[in-house]
XYZ file of C-alpha atoms in Angstrom:
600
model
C 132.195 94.256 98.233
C 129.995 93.518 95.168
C 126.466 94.496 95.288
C 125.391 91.136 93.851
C 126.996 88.643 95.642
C 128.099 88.716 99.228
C 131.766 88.257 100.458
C 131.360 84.768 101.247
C 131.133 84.384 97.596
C 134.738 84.848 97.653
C 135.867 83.604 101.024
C 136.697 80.522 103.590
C 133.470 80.735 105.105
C 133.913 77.589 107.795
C 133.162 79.225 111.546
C 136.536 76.834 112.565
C 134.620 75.220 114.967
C 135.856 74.236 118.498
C 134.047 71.917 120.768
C 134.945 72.698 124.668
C 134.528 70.247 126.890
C 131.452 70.801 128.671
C 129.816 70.139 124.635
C 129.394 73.706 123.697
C 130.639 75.318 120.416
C 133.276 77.929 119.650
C 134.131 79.893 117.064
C 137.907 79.321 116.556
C 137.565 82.526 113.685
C 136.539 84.752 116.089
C 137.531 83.366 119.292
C 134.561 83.390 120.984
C 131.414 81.262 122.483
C 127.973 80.662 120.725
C 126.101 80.552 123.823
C 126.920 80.954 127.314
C 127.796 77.501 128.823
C 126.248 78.048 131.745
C 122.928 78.351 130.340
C 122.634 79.282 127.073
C 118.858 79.141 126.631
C 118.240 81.736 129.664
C 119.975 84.078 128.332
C 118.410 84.063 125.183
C 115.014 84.024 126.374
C 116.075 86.665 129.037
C 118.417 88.694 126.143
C 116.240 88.885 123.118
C 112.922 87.123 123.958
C 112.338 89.420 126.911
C 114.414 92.143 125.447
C 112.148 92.732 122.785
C 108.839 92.516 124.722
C 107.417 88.697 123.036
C 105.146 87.406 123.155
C 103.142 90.539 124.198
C 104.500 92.360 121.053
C 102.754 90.426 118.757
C 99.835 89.752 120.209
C 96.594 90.960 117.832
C 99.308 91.164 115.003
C 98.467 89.388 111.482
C 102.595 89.408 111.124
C 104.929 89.796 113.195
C 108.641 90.236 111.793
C 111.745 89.700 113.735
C 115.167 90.584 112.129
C 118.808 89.126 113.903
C 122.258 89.492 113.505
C 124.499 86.498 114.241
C 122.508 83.203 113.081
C 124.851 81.200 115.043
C 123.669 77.698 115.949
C 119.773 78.637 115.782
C 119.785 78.568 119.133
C 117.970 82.130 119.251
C 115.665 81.076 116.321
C 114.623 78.122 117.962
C 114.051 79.485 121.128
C 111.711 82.763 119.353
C 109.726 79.493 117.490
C 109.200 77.662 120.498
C 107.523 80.654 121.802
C 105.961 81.362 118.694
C 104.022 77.979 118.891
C 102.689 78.255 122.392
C 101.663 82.343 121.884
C 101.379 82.930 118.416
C 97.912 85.038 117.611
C 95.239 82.764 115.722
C 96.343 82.740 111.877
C 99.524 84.906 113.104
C 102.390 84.649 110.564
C 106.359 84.889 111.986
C 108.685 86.195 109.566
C 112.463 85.609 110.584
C 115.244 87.255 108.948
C 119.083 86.058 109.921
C 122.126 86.376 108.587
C 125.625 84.525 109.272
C 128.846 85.032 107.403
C 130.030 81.793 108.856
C 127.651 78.966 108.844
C 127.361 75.816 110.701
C 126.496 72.727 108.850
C 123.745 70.761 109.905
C 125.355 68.169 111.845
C 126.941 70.529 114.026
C 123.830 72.588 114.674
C 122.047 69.535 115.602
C 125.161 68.921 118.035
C 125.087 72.314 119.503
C 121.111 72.103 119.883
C 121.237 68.864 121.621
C 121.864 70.363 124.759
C 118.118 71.625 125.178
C 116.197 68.299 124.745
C 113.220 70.425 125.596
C 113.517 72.480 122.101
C 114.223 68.726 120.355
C 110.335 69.142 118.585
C 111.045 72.671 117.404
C 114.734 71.898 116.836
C 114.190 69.349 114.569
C 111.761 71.076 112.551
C 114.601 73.588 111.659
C 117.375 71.321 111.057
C 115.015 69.276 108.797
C 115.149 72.701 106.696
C 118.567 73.143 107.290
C 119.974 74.882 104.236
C 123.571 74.553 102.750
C 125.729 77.176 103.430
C 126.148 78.766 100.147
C 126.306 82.388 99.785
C 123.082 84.420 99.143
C 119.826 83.938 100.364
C 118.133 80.456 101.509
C 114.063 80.606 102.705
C 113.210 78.161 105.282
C 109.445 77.098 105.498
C 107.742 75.586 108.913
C 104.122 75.562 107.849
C 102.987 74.271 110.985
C 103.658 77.285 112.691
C 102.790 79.963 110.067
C 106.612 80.526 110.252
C 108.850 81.505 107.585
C 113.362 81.939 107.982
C 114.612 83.816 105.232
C 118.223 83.281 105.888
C 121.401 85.498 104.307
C 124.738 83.883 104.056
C 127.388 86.862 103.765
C 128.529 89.894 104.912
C 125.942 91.816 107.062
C 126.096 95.260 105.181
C 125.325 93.043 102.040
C 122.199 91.302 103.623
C 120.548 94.289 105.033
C 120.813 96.410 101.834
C 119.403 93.309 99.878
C 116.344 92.531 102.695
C 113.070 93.939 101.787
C 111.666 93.807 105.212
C 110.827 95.761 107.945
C 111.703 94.008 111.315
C 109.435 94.816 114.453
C 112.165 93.002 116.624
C 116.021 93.134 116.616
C 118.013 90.460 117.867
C 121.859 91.731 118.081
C 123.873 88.764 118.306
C 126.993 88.983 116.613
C 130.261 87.911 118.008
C 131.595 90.976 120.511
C 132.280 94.313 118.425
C 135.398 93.623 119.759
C 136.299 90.516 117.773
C 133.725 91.198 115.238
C 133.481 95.267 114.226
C 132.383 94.737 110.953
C 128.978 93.725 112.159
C 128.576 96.666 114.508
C 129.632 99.128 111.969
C 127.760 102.480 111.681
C 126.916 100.951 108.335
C 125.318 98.213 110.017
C 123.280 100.621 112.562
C 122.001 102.928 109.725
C 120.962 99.980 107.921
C 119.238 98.654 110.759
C 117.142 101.579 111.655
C 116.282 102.239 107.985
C 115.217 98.288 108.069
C 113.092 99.005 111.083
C 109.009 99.238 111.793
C 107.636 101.939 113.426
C 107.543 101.176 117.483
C 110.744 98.405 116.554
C 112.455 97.053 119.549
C 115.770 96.094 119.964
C 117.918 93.395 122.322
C 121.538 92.746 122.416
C 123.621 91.379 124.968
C 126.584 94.179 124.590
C 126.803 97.480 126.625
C 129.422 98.824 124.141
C 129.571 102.558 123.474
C 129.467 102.388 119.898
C 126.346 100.548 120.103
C 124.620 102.697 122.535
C 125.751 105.876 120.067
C 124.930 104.142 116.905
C 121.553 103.155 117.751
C 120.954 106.626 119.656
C 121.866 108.802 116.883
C 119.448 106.750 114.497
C 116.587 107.572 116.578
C 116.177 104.497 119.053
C 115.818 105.207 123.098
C 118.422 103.233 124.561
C 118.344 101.726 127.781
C 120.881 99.418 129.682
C 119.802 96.857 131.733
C 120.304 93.788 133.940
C 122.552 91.567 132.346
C 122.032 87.693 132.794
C 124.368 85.366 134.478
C 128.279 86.995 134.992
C 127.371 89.663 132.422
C 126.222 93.038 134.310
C 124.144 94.699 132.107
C 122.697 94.129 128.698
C 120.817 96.930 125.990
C 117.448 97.554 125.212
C 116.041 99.999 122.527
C 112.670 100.727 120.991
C 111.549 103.636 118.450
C 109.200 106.116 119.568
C 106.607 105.870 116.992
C 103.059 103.307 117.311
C 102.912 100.626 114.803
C 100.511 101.162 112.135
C 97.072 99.711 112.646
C 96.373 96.426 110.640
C 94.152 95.905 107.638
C 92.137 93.628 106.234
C 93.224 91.191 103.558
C 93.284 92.319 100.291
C 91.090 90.468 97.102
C 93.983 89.557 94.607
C 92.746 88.577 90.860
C 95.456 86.178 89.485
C 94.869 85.863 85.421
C 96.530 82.785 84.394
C 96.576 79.402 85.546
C 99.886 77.808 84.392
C 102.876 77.322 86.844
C 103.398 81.577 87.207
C 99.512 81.677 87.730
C 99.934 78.798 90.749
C 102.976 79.735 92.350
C 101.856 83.299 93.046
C 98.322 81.895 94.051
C 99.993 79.506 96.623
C 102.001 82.293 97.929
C 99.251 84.789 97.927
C 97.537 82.503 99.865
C 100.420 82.002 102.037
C 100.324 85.503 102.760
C 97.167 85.997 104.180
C 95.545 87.429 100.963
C 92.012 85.971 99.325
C 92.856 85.175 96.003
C 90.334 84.579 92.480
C 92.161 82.730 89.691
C 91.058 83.616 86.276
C 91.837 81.037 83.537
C 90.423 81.365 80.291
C 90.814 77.063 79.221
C 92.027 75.403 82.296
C 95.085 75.027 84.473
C 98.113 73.576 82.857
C 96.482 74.804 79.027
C 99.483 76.398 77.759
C 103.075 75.514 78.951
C 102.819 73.666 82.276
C 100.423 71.276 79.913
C 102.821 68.269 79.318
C 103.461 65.277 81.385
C 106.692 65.953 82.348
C 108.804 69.245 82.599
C 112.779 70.153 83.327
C 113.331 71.827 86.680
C 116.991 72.931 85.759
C 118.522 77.062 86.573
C 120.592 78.800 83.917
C 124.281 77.914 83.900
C 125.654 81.286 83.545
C 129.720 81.010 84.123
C 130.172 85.449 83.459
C 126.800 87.048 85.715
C 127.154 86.244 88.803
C 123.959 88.328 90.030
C 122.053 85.760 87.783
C 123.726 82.553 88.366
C 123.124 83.383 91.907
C 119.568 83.953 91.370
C 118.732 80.493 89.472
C 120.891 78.799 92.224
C 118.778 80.157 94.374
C 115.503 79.680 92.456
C 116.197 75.667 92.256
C 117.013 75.427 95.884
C 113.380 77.000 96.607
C 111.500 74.771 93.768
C 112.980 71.967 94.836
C 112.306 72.470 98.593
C 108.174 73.302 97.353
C 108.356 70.590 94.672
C 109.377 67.581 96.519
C 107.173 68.488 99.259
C 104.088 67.377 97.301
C 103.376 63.471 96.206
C 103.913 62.033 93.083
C 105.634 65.693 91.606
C 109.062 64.434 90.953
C 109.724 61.820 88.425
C 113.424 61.670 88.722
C 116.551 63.527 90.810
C 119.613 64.552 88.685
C 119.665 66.337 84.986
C 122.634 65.409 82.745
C 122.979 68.401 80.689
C 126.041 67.914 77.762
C 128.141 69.995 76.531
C 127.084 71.379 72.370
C 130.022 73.260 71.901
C 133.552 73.386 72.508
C 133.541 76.265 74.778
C 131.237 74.283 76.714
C 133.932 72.308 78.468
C 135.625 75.108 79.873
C 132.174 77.011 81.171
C 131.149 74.136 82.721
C 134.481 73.751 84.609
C 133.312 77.097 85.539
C 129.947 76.996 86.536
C 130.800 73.814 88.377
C 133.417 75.529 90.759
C 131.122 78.312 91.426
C 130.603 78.738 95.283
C 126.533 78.921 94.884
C 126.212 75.194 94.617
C 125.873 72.696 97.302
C 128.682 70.948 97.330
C 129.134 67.992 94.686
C 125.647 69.402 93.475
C 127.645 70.183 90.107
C 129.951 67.004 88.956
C 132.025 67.345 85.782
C 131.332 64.353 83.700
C 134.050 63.472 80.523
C 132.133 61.880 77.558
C 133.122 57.702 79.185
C 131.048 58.944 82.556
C 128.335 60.857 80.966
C 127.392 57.402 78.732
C 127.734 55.583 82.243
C 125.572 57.630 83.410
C 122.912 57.593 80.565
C 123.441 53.754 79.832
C 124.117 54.516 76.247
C 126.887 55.543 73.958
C 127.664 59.175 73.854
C 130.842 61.476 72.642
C 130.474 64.245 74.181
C 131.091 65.668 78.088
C 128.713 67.472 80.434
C 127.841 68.615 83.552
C 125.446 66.347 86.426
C 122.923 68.896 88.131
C 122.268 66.935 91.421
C 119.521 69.393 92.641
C 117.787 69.395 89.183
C 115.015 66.770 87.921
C 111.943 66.004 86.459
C 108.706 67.152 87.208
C 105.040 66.180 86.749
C 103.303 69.424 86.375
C 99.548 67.940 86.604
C 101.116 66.572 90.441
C 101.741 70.860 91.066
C 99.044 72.824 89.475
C 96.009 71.722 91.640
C 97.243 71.411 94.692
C 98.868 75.160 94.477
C 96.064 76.347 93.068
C 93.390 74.512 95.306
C 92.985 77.584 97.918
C 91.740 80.039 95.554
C 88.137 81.056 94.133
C 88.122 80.052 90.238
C 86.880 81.603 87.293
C 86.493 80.062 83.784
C 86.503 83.168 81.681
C 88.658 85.599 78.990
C 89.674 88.948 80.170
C 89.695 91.073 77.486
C 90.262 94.411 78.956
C 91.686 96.061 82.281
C 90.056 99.204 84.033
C 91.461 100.943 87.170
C 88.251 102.689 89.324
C 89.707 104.351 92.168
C 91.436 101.898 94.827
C 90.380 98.546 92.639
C 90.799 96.825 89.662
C 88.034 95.832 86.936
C 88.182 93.228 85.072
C 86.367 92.739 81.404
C 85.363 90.309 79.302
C 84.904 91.065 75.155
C 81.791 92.292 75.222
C 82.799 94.887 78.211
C 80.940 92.793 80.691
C 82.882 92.949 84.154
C 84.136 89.666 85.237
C 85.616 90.609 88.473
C 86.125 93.685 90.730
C 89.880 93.288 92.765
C 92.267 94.903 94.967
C 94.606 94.471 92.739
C 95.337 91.919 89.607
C 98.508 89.901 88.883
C 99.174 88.950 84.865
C 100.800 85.656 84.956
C 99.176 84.364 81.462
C 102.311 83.798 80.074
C 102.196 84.872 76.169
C 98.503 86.128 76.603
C 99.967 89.233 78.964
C 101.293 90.878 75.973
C 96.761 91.284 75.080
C 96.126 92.690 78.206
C 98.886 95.470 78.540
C 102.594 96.348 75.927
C 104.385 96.596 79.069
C 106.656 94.477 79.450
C 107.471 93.974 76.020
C 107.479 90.221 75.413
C 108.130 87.723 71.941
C 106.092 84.410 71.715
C 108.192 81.426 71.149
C 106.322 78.725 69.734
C 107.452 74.765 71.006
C 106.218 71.619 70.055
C 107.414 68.224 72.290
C 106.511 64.851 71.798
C 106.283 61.719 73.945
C 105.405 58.173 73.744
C 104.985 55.159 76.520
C 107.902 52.848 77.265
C 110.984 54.312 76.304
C 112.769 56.080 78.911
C 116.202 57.455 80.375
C 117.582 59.637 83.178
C 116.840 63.131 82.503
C 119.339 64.795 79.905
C 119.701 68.048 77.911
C 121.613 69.440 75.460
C 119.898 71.637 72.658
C 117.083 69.564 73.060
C 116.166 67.549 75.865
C 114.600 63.722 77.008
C 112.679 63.592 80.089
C 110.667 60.076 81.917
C 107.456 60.725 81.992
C 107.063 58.258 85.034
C 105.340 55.605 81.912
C 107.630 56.926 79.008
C 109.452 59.686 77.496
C 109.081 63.491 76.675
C 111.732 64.933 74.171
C 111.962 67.953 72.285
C 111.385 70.908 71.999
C 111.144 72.772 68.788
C 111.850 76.593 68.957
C 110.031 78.839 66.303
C 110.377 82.509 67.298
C 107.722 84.949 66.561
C 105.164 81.873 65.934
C 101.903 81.760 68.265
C 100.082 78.601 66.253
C 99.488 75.634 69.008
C 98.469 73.065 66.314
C 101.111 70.174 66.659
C 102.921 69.029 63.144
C 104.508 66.409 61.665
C 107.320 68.681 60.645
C 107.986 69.661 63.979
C 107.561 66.167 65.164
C 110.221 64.664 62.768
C 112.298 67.809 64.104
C 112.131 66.307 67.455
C 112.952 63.040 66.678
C 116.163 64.006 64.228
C 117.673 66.606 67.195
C 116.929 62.568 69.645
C 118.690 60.711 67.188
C 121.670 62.989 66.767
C 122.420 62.711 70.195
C 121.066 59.618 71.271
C 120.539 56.996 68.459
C 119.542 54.028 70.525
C 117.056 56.549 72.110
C 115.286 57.348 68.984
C 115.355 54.041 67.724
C 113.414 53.071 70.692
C 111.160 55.971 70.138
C 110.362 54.995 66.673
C 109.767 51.588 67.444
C 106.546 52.664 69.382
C 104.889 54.585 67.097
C 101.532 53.836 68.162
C 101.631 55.089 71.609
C 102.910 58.471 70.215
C 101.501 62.285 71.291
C 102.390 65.850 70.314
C 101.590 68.829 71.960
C 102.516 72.788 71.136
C 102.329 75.352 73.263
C 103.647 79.186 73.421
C 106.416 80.558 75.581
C 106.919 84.293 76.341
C 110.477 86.029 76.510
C 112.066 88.759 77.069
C 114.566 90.915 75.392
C 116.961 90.049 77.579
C 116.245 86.360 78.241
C 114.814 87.225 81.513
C 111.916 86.694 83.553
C 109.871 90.012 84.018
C 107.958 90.608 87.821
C 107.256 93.085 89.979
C 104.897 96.189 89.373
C 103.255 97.680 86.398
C 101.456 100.070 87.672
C 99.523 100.701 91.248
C 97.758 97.312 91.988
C 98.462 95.803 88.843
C 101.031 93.428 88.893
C 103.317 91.004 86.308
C 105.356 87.240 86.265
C 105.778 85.936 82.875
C 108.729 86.048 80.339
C 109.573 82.976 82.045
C 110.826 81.341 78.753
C 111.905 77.726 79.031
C 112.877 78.114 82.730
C 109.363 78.657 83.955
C 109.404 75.354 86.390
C 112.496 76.234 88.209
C 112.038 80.314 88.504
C 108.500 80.742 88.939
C 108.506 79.303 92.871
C 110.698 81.623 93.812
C 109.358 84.633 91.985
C 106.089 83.613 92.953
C 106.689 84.031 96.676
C 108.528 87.426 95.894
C 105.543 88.999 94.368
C 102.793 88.036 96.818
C 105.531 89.464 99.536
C 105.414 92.662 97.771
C 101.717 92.699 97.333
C 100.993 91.627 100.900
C 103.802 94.666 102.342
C 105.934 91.246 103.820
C 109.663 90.571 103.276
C 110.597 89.264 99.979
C 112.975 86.344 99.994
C 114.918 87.780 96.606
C 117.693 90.052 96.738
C 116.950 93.359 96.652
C 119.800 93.575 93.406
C 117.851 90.130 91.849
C 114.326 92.244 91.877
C 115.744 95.262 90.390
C 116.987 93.170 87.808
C 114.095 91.686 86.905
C 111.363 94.315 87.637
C 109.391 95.348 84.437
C 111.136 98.589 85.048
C 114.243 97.796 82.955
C 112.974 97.969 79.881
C 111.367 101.674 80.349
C 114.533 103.202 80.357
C 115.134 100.952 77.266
């Protein structure tokens, strides 16, 4: 098994599902039954709800993290957020983790659920968030409860060496260990314990020996119990040890306020966390500044731990994006092919199992100019789940929960268990718990580490004009009144005053592609703008987050990708500032931690 990608990367992951006649659902893989059909809801509430002590468990908790093996139908999930709604502590926050090798699709969850119209409220609100069943990991939102689902699809070893988290509740609901061993492994119990909160109860419905042992020898008391229904007994466990005691919410200082600076403050927020944004202009004043923006991952056809994490970074934007009014211009990005090569790395990247299905259509050069409306000669690849963005639509609204500060840090002082922060003159702006550099470009003033290379790009837009999104080396985006295209690309250059050069650069790299584009373009001179602003990057071409030092904190390197990645990362580092589970890979955050490059 890789360490980036799990086995249903590679695999037939359909459950085979059977429908008995009494409605419920069978795995025909495994041979065995979802949910009891005599009453599949009792025993879960009697199994795992009861089993694991909840509601009383969380009761005076800030979070409260439950961890389960066998995602099944939701049924379990469901039932745990029902309760959670009714019980939950005031501003309580649920944090699910679940993993399934084989998922269901929506429509037969919503079949299976059906038979519990008492759940319907709380069952719809998942299967609105349904995910696809693509391999990896897919985080599932329900606001209204405080509730977040971070959901692995794949092998269960895989998942629990990639979660983050530390679960104060087991659920143990795999298909029997006899028909399923591989998720009752001693792997799988080690792995459990070491993923386990002091005090950490556990439920399962089996009795079975191995079980008992593997969860003994790793600590846990184990106790058998009354089973429910025709099943005699059932297994509870708990560790020894108290929880720890809570603590208050930490003051995070968040220096930037582009779309790095907005997704972490939303998430931070999220969290629990009070939060002062420091922005030396305004929000949107360097990159996230223009009227319209590309949400679109990296197509990478050879690195799979990367393809996987920008499949999984537009499946999170898009979920946050489209959830706010006005934010999305337009759905679907036509990107061409430049090169020969091309053809055969998009066949590639288009086969790849991370995608939705039909998310990723091959297009010859006759569909691509359907598509477009406008002559073209070359091929290319239709990103379904990509679009166009208004970034003004995004900013604010993320952003809106914080404390502001108009000011320039100049300077960064740790002073015991805080942070100060320093303007110029060595004035202090702003005493935190801990600070978060998200200033794109301006990071590299405030600290060397992690080493970054300004990019300078200039785009320019007018009103009228307009097509379906489209990239190729440079890109045309609606505006929602017009059209943004661009971008120029001058390494190593920080100026931000637009130029005609640049501007007639812009317009050539249009017309090369798209000639009836440009001619448009040129014919509305009047209603023309230019605008230059300065990306950061990376050696490698990667985004850089995670610690710098104790309390201090990094996102940026986000090069031209910063719309689809920073979401994602966002949430990642205000889960590992807060102490909550991380919805990124544990393989993905090693990857991109600021760490790499000191070994460098």
């Amino acid at each position: 098994m890789s360490d980036d990608l799990p086995d249903a990367a590679d695999k037939d992951a359909s459950p085979q599902l059977v429908w008995a006649d009494d409605g419920s659902p069978r795995s025909g893989r495994f041979g065995d039954v979802y949910f009891s059909k005599d009453d599949g809801l009792a025993e879960t509430r009697a199994v795992f709800l009861d089993g694991c002590g909840l509601p009383d468990a969380w009761v005076g908790r800030a979070d409260f993290t439950v961890a389960e093996l066998g995602f099944g139908t939701g049924l379990n999930i469901v039932a745990l957020l029902d309760l959670w709604r009714r019980t939950r502590p005031e501003n309580g926050r649920l944090h699910i983790f679940s993993i399934e090798g084989f998922p269901l699709t929506r429509d037969e969850a919503a079949r299976a659920l059906s038979a519990w119209p008492e759940l319907a409220e709380t069952a719809n609100a998942v299967l609105a968030v349904w995910p696809a069943g693509t391999p990896g990991f897919h985080r599932l939102v329900l606001p209204q409860w405080n509730a977040t689902i971070d959901l692995a699809v794949g092998d269960a070893a895989w998942a629990l060496e990639q979660w983050s988290g530390s679960a104060d509740a087991w659920f143990l609901d795999g298909f029997s260990p006899a028909l399923n061993p591989g998720m009752w492994s001693p792997e799988v119990m080690a792995l459990i314990a070491a993923r386990s909160a002091p005090g950490a109860r556990v439920a399962t419905f089996t009795v079975a020996g191995a079980v008992r042992r593997g969860l003994a020898e790793h600590g846990f008391v184990v106790e058998k119990k009354p089973g429910h229904g025709r099943k005699r007994e059932r297994l509870e466990a708990h560790l020894p040890s108290p929880a720890p005691p809570a603590k208050s919410p930490p003051h995070i200082a968040v220096i930037g306020a582009g779309i790095a600076g907005a997704s972490v403050t939303r998430a931070l927020i999220a969290s629990g966390a009070r939060v002062t944004v420091i922005e030396a202009e305004h929000p949107g004043a360097g990159g996230a500044g223009f009227p319209a923006a590309l949400v679109t991952p990296r197509l990478d056809a050879g690195d799979a731990l990367i393809a996987g994490f920008h499949a999984q970074a537009l499946e999170r934007a898009g979920a946050l994006y489209r959830a706010l009014p006005d934010a999305v211009i337009a759905e679907g990005v036509l990107q061409l092919e430049q090169a020969p090569r091309d053809a055969v790395r998009f066949d590639k990247i288009a086969a790849q199992a991370l995608w939705p299905a039909g998310s990723m259509m091959r297009l010859d050069a006759a569909a691509c100019a359907a598509c477009l409306g406008r002559p073209l000669h070359s091929g290319g690849l239709l990103m379904q789940g990509a679009f166009a963005l208004r970034p003004s639509k995004v900013l604010e609204p993320w952003l809106s929960g914080a404390e502001r500060l108009t000011a320039a840090v100049a300077a960064l002082r740790p002073e015991g268990q805080t942070w100060i922060l320093l303007d110029a003159g060595g004035a202090v702006l702003l005493k935190a718990d801990a600070v978060v550099l998200t200033a794109g470009w301006g990071t590299a003033d405030l600290t060397p580490d992690p080493p970054l290379a300004p990019v300078a790009g200039q785009a320019d837009w007018v009103e009228g004009p307009t097509t379906r999104p489209v990239a190729w080396g440079g890109y045309a985006v609606p505006t929602g009144d017009g059209l943004l295209y661009g971008a120029t690309h001058d390494r190593g250059l920080t100026d931000t005053l637009p130029t005609a050069d640049a501007s007639a650069r812009n317009l050539a790299t249009l017309r090369a592609i798209l000639p009836s584009l440009s001619t448009e373009v040129e014919a509305a001179p009047a209603s023309s703008h230019s605008r230059k602003a300065v990306r950061a990057t990376t050696p490698d071409r990667l985004p850089v987050v995670g610690a710098l030092d104790a309390g201090l904190h990094v996102l940026t390197g986000l090069g031209s990708r910063g719309f689809c990645v920073a979401p994602l990362l966002g949430e990642h580092l205000a889960a590992r500032i807060m102490n909550q589970p991380s919805p990124l890979p544990n393989t993905a955050a090693e990857r991109l931690a600021p760490s790499r490059f000191r070994s460098q």
